[in-house]
């Protein structure tokens, strides 16, 4: 259903329309929740630059897109070390932006902080050699 809504918005309102961007966010969120990480990343690689250009880096829709993209990177069982590093770097950046724009107690800020802790843990686990107790 979310795919159809996004496709309809894309067709009738265009890729740079706010409603289309919001529909893309909803679709990406659902894909990520379903564990369809490659599809999530592909969709967001296309729509994140549009959101950044049309509504700006500080807009909550853009922040959420980048947050979901980072989640898709680090939650994927096939994530590379580079994917994990990119996820941490992205989450560090959007955490600072969310804190500045929304405040430290805003639900999105706290969710991004949680994802950042999880991504850092995933990165540490991958960097730690097996049998090591660091």
PDB file of C-alpha atoms in Angstrom:
ATOM      1  CA  UNK A   1       0.000   0.000   0.000  1.00  0.00           C
ATOM      2  CA  UNK A   2       2.807   2.445   0.897  1.00  0.00           C
ATOM      3  CA  UNK A   3       4.556   1.644  -2.389  1.00  0.00           C
ATOM      4  CA  UNK A   4       1.363   2.467  -4.281  1.00  0.00           C
ATOM      5  CA  UNK A   5       0.891   5.734  -2.399  1.00  0.00           C
ATOM      6  CA  UNK A   6       4.482   6.732  -3.129  1.00  0.00           C
ATOM      7  CA  UNK A   7       4.115   5.768  -6.812  1.00  0.00           C
ATOM      8  CA  UNK A   8       0.896   7.764  -7.102  1.00  0.00           C
ATOM      9  CA  UNK A   9       2.422  10.844  -5.514  1.00  0.00           C
ATOM     10  CA  UNK A  10       5.463  10.507  -7.730  1.00  0.00           C
ATOM     11  CA  UNK A  11       3.316  10.281 -10.848  1.00  0.00           C
ATOM     12  CA  UNK A  12       0.826  13.040 -10.069  1.00  0.00           C
ATOM     13  CA  UNK A  13       2.787  15.469  -7.875  1.00  0.00           C
ATOM     14  CA  UNK A  14       6.407  14.910  -8.948  1.00  0.00           C
ATOM     15  CA  UNK A  15       9.511  13.864  -7.081  1.00  0.00           C
ATOM     16  CA  UNK A  16      10.146  17.250  -5.462  1.00  0.00           C
ATOM     17  CA  UNK A  17       6.691  17.609  -3.899  1.00  0.00           C
ATOM     18  CA  UNK A  18       6.618  17.501  -0.088  1.00  0.00           C
ATOM     19  CA  UNK A  19       3.813  14.909  -0.069  1.00  0.00           C
ATOM     20  CA  UNK A  20       5.877  12.699  -2.385  1.00  0.00           C
ATOM     21  CA  UNK A  21       8.881  13.001  -0.076  1.00  0.00           C
ATOM     22  CA  UNK A  22       6.705  12.142   2.929  1.00  0.00           C
ATOM     23  CA  UNK A  23       5.271   9.128   1.055  1.00  0.00           C
ATOM     24  CA  UNK A  24       8.832   8.015   0.236  1.00  0.00           C
ATOM     25  CA  UNK A  25       9.737   8.294   3.926  1.00  0.00           C
ATOM     26  CA  UNK A  26       6.732   6.187   4.939  1.00  0.00           C
ATOM     27  CA  UNK A  27       7.519   3.586   2.279  1.00  0.00           C
ATOM     28  CA  UNK A  28      11.200   3.428   3.296  1.00  0.00           C
ATOM     29  CA  UNK A  29      10.248   3.101   6.962  1.00  0.00           C
ATOM     30  CA  UNK A  30       7.997   0.142   6.177  1.00  0.00           C
ATOM     31  CA  UNK A  31      10.661  -1.516   4.008  1.00  0.00           C
ATOM     32  CA  UNK A  32      13.216  -1.147   6.792  1.00  0.00           C
ATOM     33  CA  UNK A  33      10.819  -2.548   9.400  1.00  0.00           C
ATOM     34  CA  UNK A  34      10.300  -5.557   7.110  1.00  0.00           C
ATOM     35  CA  UNK A  35      14.064  -6.096   6.892  1.00  0.00           C
ATOM     36  CA  UNK A  36      14.157  -5.233   3.202  1.00  0.00           C
ATOM     37  CA  UNK A  37      17.359  -3.231   3.629  1.00  0.00           C
ATOM     38  CA  UNK A  38      18.598  -3.154   0.030  1.00  0.00           C
ATOM     39  CA  UNK A  39      15.278  -1.729  -1.158  1.00  0.00           C
ATOM     40  CA  UNK A  40      15.284   0.761   1.716  1.00  0.00           C
ATOM     41  CA  UNK A  41      18.777   1.978   0.845  1.00  0.00           C
ATOM     42  CA  UNK A  42      18.037   2.195  -2.879  1.00  0.00           C
ATOM     43  CA  UNK A  43      14.887   4.266  -2.315  1.00  0.00           C
ATOM     44  CA  UNK A  44      16.569   6.610   0.145  1.00  0.00           C
ATOM     45  CA  UNK A  45      19.677   7.093  -1.992  1.00  0.00           C
ATOM     46  CA  UNK A  46      17.320   8.606  -4.541  1.00  0.00           C
ATOM     47  CA  UNK A  47      15.035  10.578  -2.244  1.00  0.00           C
ATOM     48  CA  UNK A  48      17.433  11.892   0.441  1.00  0.00           C
ATOM     49  CA  UNK A  49      19.231  14.307  -1.933  1.00  0.00           C
ATOM     50  CA  UNK A  50      15.852  15.574  -3.140  1.00  0.00           C
ATOM     51  CA  UNK A  51      14.676  16.156   0.419  1.00  0.00           C
ATOM     52  CA  UNK A  52      17.923  17.914   1.296  1.00  0.00           C
ATOM     53  CA  UNK A  53      17.545  20.227  -1.699  1.00  0.00           C
ATOM     54  CA  UNK A  54      13.782  20.844  -1.467  1.00  0.00           C
ATOM     55  CA  UNK A  55      13.119  21.065   2.282  1.00  0.00           C
ATOM     56  CA  UNK A  56      16.638  21.271   3.746  1.00  0.00           C
ATOM     57  CA  UNK A  57      18.896  19.253   6.022  1.00  0.00           C
ATOM     58  CA  UNK A  58      17.217  20.492   9.211  1.00  0.00           C
ATOM     59  CA  UNK A  59      13.673  19.389   8.285  1.00  0.00           C
ATOM     60  CA  UNK A  60      12.373  16.462  10.321  1.00  0.00           C
ATOM     61  CA  UNK A  61      11.464  14.527   7.154  1.00  0.00           C
ATOM     62  CA  UNK A  62      15.065  14.764   5.926  1.00  0.00           C
ATOM     63  CA  UNK A  63      16.380  13.792   9.362  1.00  0.00           C
ATOM     64  CA  UNK A  64      14.054  10.777   9.447  1.00  0.00           C
ATOM     65  CA  UNK A  65      15.126   9.681   5.958  1.00  0.00           C
ATOM     66  CA  UNK A  66      18.779   9.815   6.951  1.00  0.00           C
ATOM     67  CA  UNK A  67      18.007   8.016  10.231  1.00  0.00           C
ATOM     68  CA  UNK A  68      16.198   5.174   8.434  1.00  0.00           C
ATOM     69  CA  UNK A  69      19.013   4.966   5.879  1.00  0.00           C
ATOM     70  CA  UNK A  70      21.555   4.577   8.692  1.00  0.00           C
ATOM     71  CA  UNK A  71      19.385   1.910  10.327  1.00  0.00           C
ATOM     72  CA  UNK A  72      19.215   0.000   7.046  1.00  0.00           C
ATOM     73  CA  UNK A  73      23.001   0.172   6.836  1.00  0.00           C
ATOM     74  CA  UNK A  74      23.817  -1.174  10.299  1.00  0.00           C
ATOM     75  CA  UNK A  75      20.904  -3.583  10.807  1.00  0.00           C
ATOM     76  CA  UNK A  76      21.663  -5.498   7.609  1.00  0.00           C
ATOM     77  CA  UNK A  77      23.299  -8.845   8.425  1.00  0.00           C
ATOM     78  CA  UNK A  78      25.421  -8.343   5.280  1.00  0.00           C
ATOM     79  CA  UNK A  79      26.675  -4.914   6.383  1.00  0.00           C
ATOM     80  CA  UNK A  80      30.330  -4.267   5.632  1.00  0.00           C
ATOM     81  CA  UNK A  81      32.713  -2.452   7.939  1.00  0.00           C
ATOM     82  CA  UNK A  82      32.315   0.563   5.633  1.00  0.00           C
ATOM     83  CA  UNK A  83      28.501   0.346   5.948  1.00  0.00           C
ATOM     84  CA  UNK A  84      28.786   0.325   9.734  1.00  0.00           C
ATOM     85  CA  UNK A  85      31.185   3.264   9.688  1.00  0.00           C
ATOM     86  CA  UNK A  86      28.869   5.216   7.382  1.00  0.00           C
ATOM     87  CA  UNK A  87      25.917   4.467   9.662  1.00  0.00           C
ATOM     88  CA  UNK A  88      27.784   5.752  12.735  1.00  0.00           C
ATOM     89  CA  UNK A  89      28.993   8.881  10.922  1.00  0.00           C
ATOM     90  CA  UNK A  90      25.502   9.625   9.603  1.00  0.00           C
ATOM     91  CA  UNK A  91      23.887   9.108  12.999  1.00  0.00           C
ATOM     92  CA  UNK A  92      26.491  11.301  14.720  1.00  0.00           C
ATOM     93  CA  UNK A  93      25.760  14.092  12.253  1.00  0.00           C
ATOM     94  CA  UNK A  94      21.969  13.893  12.417  1.00  0.00           C
ATOM     95  CA  UNK A  95      22.028  13.509  16.210  1.00  0.00           C
ATOM     96  CA  UNK A  96      23.782  16.891  16.456  1.00  0.00           C
ATOM     97  CA  UNK A  97      21.311  18.425  14.008  1.00  0.00           C
ATOM     98  CA  UNK A  98      18.277  16.947  15.765  1.00  0.00           C
ATOM     99  CA  UNK A  99      19.550  18.138  19.155  1.00  0.00           C
ATOM    100  CA  UNK A 100      20.086  21.661  17.775  1.00  0.00           C
ATOM    101  CA  UNK A 101      16.808  21.877  15.844  1.00  0.00           C
ATOM    102  CA  UNK A 102      14.417  19.774  17.934  1.00  0.00           C
ATOM    103  CA  UNK A 103      16.053  19.667  21.362  1.00  0.00           C
ATOM    104  CA  UNK A 104      17.542  16.852  23.385  1.00  0.00           C
ATOM    105  CA  UNK A 105      14.266  15.529  24.761  1.00  0.00           C
ATOM    106  CA  UNK A 106      12.413  15.349  21.414  1.00  0.00           C
ATOM    107  CA  UNK A 107      11.350  11.767  20.572  1.00  0.00           C
ATOM    108  CA  UNK A 108      13.210  11.794  17.241  1.00  0.00           C
ATOM    109  CA  UNK A 109      16.410  12.966  18.937  1.00  0.00           C
ATOM    110  CA  UNK A 110      16.183  10.209  21.546  1.00  0.00           C
ATOM    111  CA  UNK A 111      15.467   7.556  18.871  1.00  0.00           C
ATOM    112  CA  UNK A 112      18.479   8.728  16.851  1.00  0.00           C
ATOM    113  CA  UNK A 113      20.629   8.542  20.011  1.00  0.00           C
ATOM    114  CA  UNK A 114      19.461   4.953  20.601  1.00  0.00           C
ATOM    115  CA  UNK A 115      20.263   4.015  17.003  1.00  0.00           C
ATOM    116  CA  UNK A 116      23.689   5.639  17.364  1.00  0.00           C
ATOM    117  CA  UNK A 117      24.437   3.502  20.450  1.00  0.00           C
ATOM    118  CA  UNK A 118      23.305   0.381  18.561  1.00  0.00           C
ATOM    119  CA  UNK A 119      25.347   1.263  15.455  1.00  0.00           C
ATOM    120  CA  UNK A 120      28.456   1.947  17.539  1.00  0.00           C
ATOM    121  CA  UNK A 121      27.996  -1.426  19.278  1.00  0.00           C
ATOM    122  CA  UNK A 122      27.654  -3.176  15.907  1.00  0.00           C
ATOM    123  CA  UNK A 123      30.796  -1.440  14.661  1.00  0.00           C
ATOM    124  CA  UNK A 124      32.767  -2.344  17.802  1.00  0.00           C
ATOM    125  CA  UNK A 125      31.617  -5.963  17.555  1.00  0.00           C
ATOM    126  CA  UNK A 126      32.794  -6.148  13.938  1.00  0.00           C
ATOM    127  CA  UNK A 127      36.127  -4.476  14.713  1.00  0.00           C
ATOM    128  CA  UNK A 128      36.886  -6.745  17.695  1.00  0.00           C
ATOM    129  CA  UNK A 129      38.671  -9.905  16.588  1.00  0.00           C
ATOM    130  CA  UNK A 130      36.992 -13.208  17.559  1.00  0.00           C
ATOM    131  CA  UNK A 131      38.214 -14.468  20.918  1.00  0.00           C
ATOM    132  CA  UNK A 132      39.323 -11.001  21.993  1.00  0.00           C
ATOM    133  CA  UNK A 133      37.882  -9.582  25.199  1.00  0.00           C
ATOM    134  CA  UNK A 134      38.169  -5.815  24.686  1.00  0.00           C
TER     135      UNK A 134
END
